[in-house]
Short mmCIF file of C-alpha atoms in Angstrom, two decimals:
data_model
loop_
_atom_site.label_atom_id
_atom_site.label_comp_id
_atom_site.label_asym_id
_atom_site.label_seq_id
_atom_site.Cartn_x
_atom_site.Cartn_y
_atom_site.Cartn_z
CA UNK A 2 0.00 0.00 0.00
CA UNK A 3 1.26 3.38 -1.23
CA UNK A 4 1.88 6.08 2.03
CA UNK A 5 4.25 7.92 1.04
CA UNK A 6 4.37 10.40 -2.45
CA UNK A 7 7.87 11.92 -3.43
CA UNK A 8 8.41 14.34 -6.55
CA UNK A 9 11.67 14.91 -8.37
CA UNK A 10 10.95 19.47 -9.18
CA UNK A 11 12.70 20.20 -12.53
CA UNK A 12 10.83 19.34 -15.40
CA UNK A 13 7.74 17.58 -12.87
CA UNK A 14 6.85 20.69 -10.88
CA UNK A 15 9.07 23.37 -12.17
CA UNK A 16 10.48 24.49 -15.98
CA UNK A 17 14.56 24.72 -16.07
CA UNK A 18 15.99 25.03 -18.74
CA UNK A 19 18.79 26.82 -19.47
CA UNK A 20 18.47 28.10 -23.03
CA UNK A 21 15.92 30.69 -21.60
CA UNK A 22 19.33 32.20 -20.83
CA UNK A 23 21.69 31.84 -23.04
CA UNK A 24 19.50 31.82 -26.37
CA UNK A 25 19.11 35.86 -25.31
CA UNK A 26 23.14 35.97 -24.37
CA UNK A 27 23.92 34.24 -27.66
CA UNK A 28 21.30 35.30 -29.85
CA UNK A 29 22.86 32.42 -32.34
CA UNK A 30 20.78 29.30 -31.78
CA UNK A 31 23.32 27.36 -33.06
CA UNK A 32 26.04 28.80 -30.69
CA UNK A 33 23.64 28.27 -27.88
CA UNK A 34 23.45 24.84 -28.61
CA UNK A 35 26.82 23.73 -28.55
CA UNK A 36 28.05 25.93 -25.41
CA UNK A 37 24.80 23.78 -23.75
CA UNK A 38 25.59 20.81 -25.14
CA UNK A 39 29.50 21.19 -24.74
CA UNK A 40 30.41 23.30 -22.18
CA UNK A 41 27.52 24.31 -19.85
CA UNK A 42 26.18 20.66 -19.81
CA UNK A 43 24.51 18.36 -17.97
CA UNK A 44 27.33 16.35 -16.63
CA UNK A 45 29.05 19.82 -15.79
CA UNK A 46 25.71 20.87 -13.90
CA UNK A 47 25.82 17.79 -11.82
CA UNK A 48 29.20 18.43 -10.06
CA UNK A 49 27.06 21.24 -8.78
CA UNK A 50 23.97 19.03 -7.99
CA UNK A 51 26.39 16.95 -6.26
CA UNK A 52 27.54 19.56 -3.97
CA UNK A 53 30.68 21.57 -5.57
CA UNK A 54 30.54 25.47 -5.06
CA UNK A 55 29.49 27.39 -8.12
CA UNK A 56 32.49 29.17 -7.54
CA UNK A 57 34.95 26.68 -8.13
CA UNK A 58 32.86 24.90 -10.72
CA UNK A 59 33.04 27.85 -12.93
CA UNK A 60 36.34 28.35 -12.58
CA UNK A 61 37.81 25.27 -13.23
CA UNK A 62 35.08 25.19 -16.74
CA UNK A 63 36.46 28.29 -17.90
CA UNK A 64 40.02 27.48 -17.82
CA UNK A 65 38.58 23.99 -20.11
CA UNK A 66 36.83 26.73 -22.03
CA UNK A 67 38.44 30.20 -21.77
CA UNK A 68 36.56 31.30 -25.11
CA UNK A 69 33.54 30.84 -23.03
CA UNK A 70 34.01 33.05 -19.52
CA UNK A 71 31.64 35.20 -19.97
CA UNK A 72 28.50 32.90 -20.32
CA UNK A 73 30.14 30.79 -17.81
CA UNK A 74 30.41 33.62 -15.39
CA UNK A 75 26.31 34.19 -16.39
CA UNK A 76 25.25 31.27 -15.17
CA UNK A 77 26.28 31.76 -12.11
CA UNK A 78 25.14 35.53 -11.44
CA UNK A 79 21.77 34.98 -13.59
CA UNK A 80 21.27 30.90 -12.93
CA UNK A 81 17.42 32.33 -11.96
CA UNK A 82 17.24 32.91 -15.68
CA UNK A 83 17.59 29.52 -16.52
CA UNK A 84 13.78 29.04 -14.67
CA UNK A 85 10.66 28.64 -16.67
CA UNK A 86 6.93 28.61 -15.00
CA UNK A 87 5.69 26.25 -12.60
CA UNK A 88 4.54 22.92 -14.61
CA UNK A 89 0.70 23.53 -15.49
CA UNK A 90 -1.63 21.69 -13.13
CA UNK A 91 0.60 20.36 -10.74
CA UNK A 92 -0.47 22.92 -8.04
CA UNK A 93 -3.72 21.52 -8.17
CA UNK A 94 -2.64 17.91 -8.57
CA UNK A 95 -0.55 17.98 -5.20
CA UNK A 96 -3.06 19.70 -3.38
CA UNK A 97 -5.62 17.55 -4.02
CA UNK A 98 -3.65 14.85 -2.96
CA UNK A 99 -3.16 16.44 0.40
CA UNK A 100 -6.62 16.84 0.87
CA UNK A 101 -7.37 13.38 -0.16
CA UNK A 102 -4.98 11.03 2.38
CA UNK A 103 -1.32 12.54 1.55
CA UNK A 104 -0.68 15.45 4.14
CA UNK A 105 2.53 14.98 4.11
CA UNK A 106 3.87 15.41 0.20
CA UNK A 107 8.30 14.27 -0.20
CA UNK A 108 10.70 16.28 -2.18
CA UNK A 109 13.60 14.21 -3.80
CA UNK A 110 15.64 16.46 -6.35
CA UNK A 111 19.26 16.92 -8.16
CA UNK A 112 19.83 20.69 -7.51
CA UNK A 113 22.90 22.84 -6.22
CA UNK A 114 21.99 24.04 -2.84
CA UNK A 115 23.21 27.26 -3.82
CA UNK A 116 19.93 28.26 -5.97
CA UNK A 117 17.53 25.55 -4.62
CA UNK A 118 16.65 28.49 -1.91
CA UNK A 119 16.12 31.36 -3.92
CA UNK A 120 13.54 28.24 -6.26
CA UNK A 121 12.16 27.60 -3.29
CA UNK A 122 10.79 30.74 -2.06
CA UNK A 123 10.00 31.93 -5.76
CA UNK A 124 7.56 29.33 -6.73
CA UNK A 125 4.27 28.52 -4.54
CA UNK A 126 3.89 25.29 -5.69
CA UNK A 127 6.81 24.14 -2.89
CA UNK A 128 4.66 25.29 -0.09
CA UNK A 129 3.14 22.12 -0.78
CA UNK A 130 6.25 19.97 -0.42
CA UNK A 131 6.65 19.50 3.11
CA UNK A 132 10.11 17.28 3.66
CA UNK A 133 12.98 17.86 1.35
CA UNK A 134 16.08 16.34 0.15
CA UNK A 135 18.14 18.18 -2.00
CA UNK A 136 21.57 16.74 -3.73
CA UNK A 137 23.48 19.41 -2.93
CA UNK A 138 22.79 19.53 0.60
CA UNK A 139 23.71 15.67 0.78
CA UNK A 140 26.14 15.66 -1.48
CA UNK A 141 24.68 12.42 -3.19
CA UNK A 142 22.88 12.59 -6.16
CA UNK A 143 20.67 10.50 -8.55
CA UNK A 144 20.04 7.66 -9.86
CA UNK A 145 22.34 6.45 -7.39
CA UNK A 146 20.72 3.64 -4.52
CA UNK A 147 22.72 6.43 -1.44
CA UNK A 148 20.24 9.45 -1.67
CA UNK A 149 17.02 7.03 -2.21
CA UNK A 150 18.23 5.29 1.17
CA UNK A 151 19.46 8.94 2.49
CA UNK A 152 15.33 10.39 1.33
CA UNK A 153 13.97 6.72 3.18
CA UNK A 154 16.18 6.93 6.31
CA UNK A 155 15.94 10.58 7.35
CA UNK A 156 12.12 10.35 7.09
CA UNK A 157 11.54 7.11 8.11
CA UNK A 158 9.77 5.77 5.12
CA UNK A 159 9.67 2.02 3.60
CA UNK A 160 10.68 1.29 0.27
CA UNK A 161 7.76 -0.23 -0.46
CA UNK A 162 4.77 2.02 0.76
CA UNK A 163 6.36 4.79 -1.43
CA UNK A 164 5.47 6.37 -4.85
CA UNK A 165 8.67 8.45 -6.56
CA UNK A 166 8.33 10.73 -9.45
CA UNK A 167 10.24 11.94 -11.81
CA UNK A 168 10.86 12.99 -15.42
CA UNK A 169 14.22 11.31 -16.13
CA UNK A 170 14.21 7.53 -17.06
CA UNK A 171 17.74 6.91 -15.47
CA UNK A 172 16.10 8.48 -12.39
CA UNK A 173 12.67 6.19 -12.01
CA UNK A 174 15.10 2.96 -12.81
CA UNK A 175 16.94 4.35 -9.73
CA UNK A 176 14.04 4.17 -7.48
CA UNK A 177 13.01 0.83 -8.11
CA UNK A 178 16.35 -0.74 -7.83
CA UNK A 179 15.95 0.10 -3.93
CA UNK A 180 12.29 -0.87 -4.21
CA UNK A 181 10.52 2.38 -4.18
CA UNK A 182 7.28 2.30 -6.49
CA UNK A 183 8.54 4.82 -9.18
CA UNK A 184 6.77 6.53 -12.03
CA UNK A 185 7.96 8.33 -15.24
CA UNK A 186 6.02 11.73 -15.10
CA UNK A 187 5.10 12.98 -18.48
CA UNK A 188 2.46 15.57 -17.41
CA UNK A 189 0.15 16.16 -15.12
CA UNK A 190 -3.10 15.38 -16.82
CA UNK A 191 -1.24 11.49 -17.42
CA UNK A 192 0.29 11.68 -13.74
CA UNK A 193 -3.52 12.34 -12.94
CA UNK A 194 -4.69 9.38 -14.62
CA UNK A 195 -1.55 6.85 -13.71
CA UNK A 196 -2.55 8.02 -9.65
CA UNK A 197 -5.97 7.21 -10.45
CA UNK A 198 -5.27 3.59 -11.57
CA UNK A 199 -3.01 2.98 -8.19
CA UNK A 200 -5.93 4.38 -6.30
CA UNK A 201 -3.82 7.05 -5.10
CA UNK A 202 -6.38 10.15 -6.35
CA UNK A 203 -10.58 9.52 -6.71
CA UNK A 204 -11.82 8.96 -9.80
#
């Protein structure tokens, strides 16, 4: 039986993305796409998921890249650029699981805790997350088995009475390996109907 809900945030309750930035700094869509896909990328943003200052991470990237110090530099003074709208209809999926048998709603996300605060207090929606484990607090990240059992142990939840989240494959593959229910979120009209069929919302 399913007591405990946990939701990855980017891309499931929140937009990121970081060409909201630096399509406007390079105004060459092209150029954006390589310096995202090359040197401002996803395996570069995770040493800062995983807990590395922003400080040093840029500075060791720009002497890889010196071409590219300026954008570099950018997304660490405008990272809140990078940030899109809060996911449509998630608000009012989460809090109608709260009213409905899910007071307590579980945060599990890959995010520097250098901007996860300034997130936090921006968007509404994570006045309805109420227990929190962020990557870069820990200093573990996903899909790896040591945050799931950090999220499970802090809050003393079982594996198997909980329901994770999340947009990224790798991430839901992660989950289960430690035995957490775990569902790829697509949107929330389908999240809507794939909580329906566990019984998790009312029909």
């Amino acid at each position: 039986m399913i007591k405990n809900i946990i939701f990855d945030f980017g891309g499931v309750l929140v937009d990121w993305n970081p060409h909201y930035l630096f399509d406007k700094y390079f105004n060459d869509i092209e150029e954006s796409n390589y310096f995202i896909e090359n040197v401002c990328n996803t395996e570069w943003n995770a040493e800062m998921d995983g807990g590395k200052p922003f400080e040093q991470a840029v500075k060791e990237r720009t002497a890889m890249f010196p071409k590219y110090a300026e954008p570099l530099k950018l997304y660490q003074t405008n990272w809140m650029d990078t940030m899109g709208d809060e996911i449509p209809g998630m608000y009012e999926l989460i809090k109608s699981l709260k009213d409905n048998g899910f007071p307590t709603i579980y945060g599990l996300t890959n995010w520097s805790a250098e901007t996860f605060p300034a997130v936090q207090k921006k968007y509404h929606i994570f006045s309805l997350i109420d227990k929190i484990i962020v990557s870069g607090e820990v200093k573990q990240l996903k899909p790896n088995p040591e945050i799931f059992h950090t999220l499970l142990n802090t809050f003393g939840l079982k594996a198997e009475e909980s329901l994770f989240i999340d947009d990224n494959v790798k991430n839901v593959e992660g989950a289960k390996r430690v035995g957490i229910n775990a569902i790829r979120f697509e949107n929330a009209q389908k999240l809507k109907e794939d909580l329906k069929e566990l019984h998790l919302l009312l029909p």
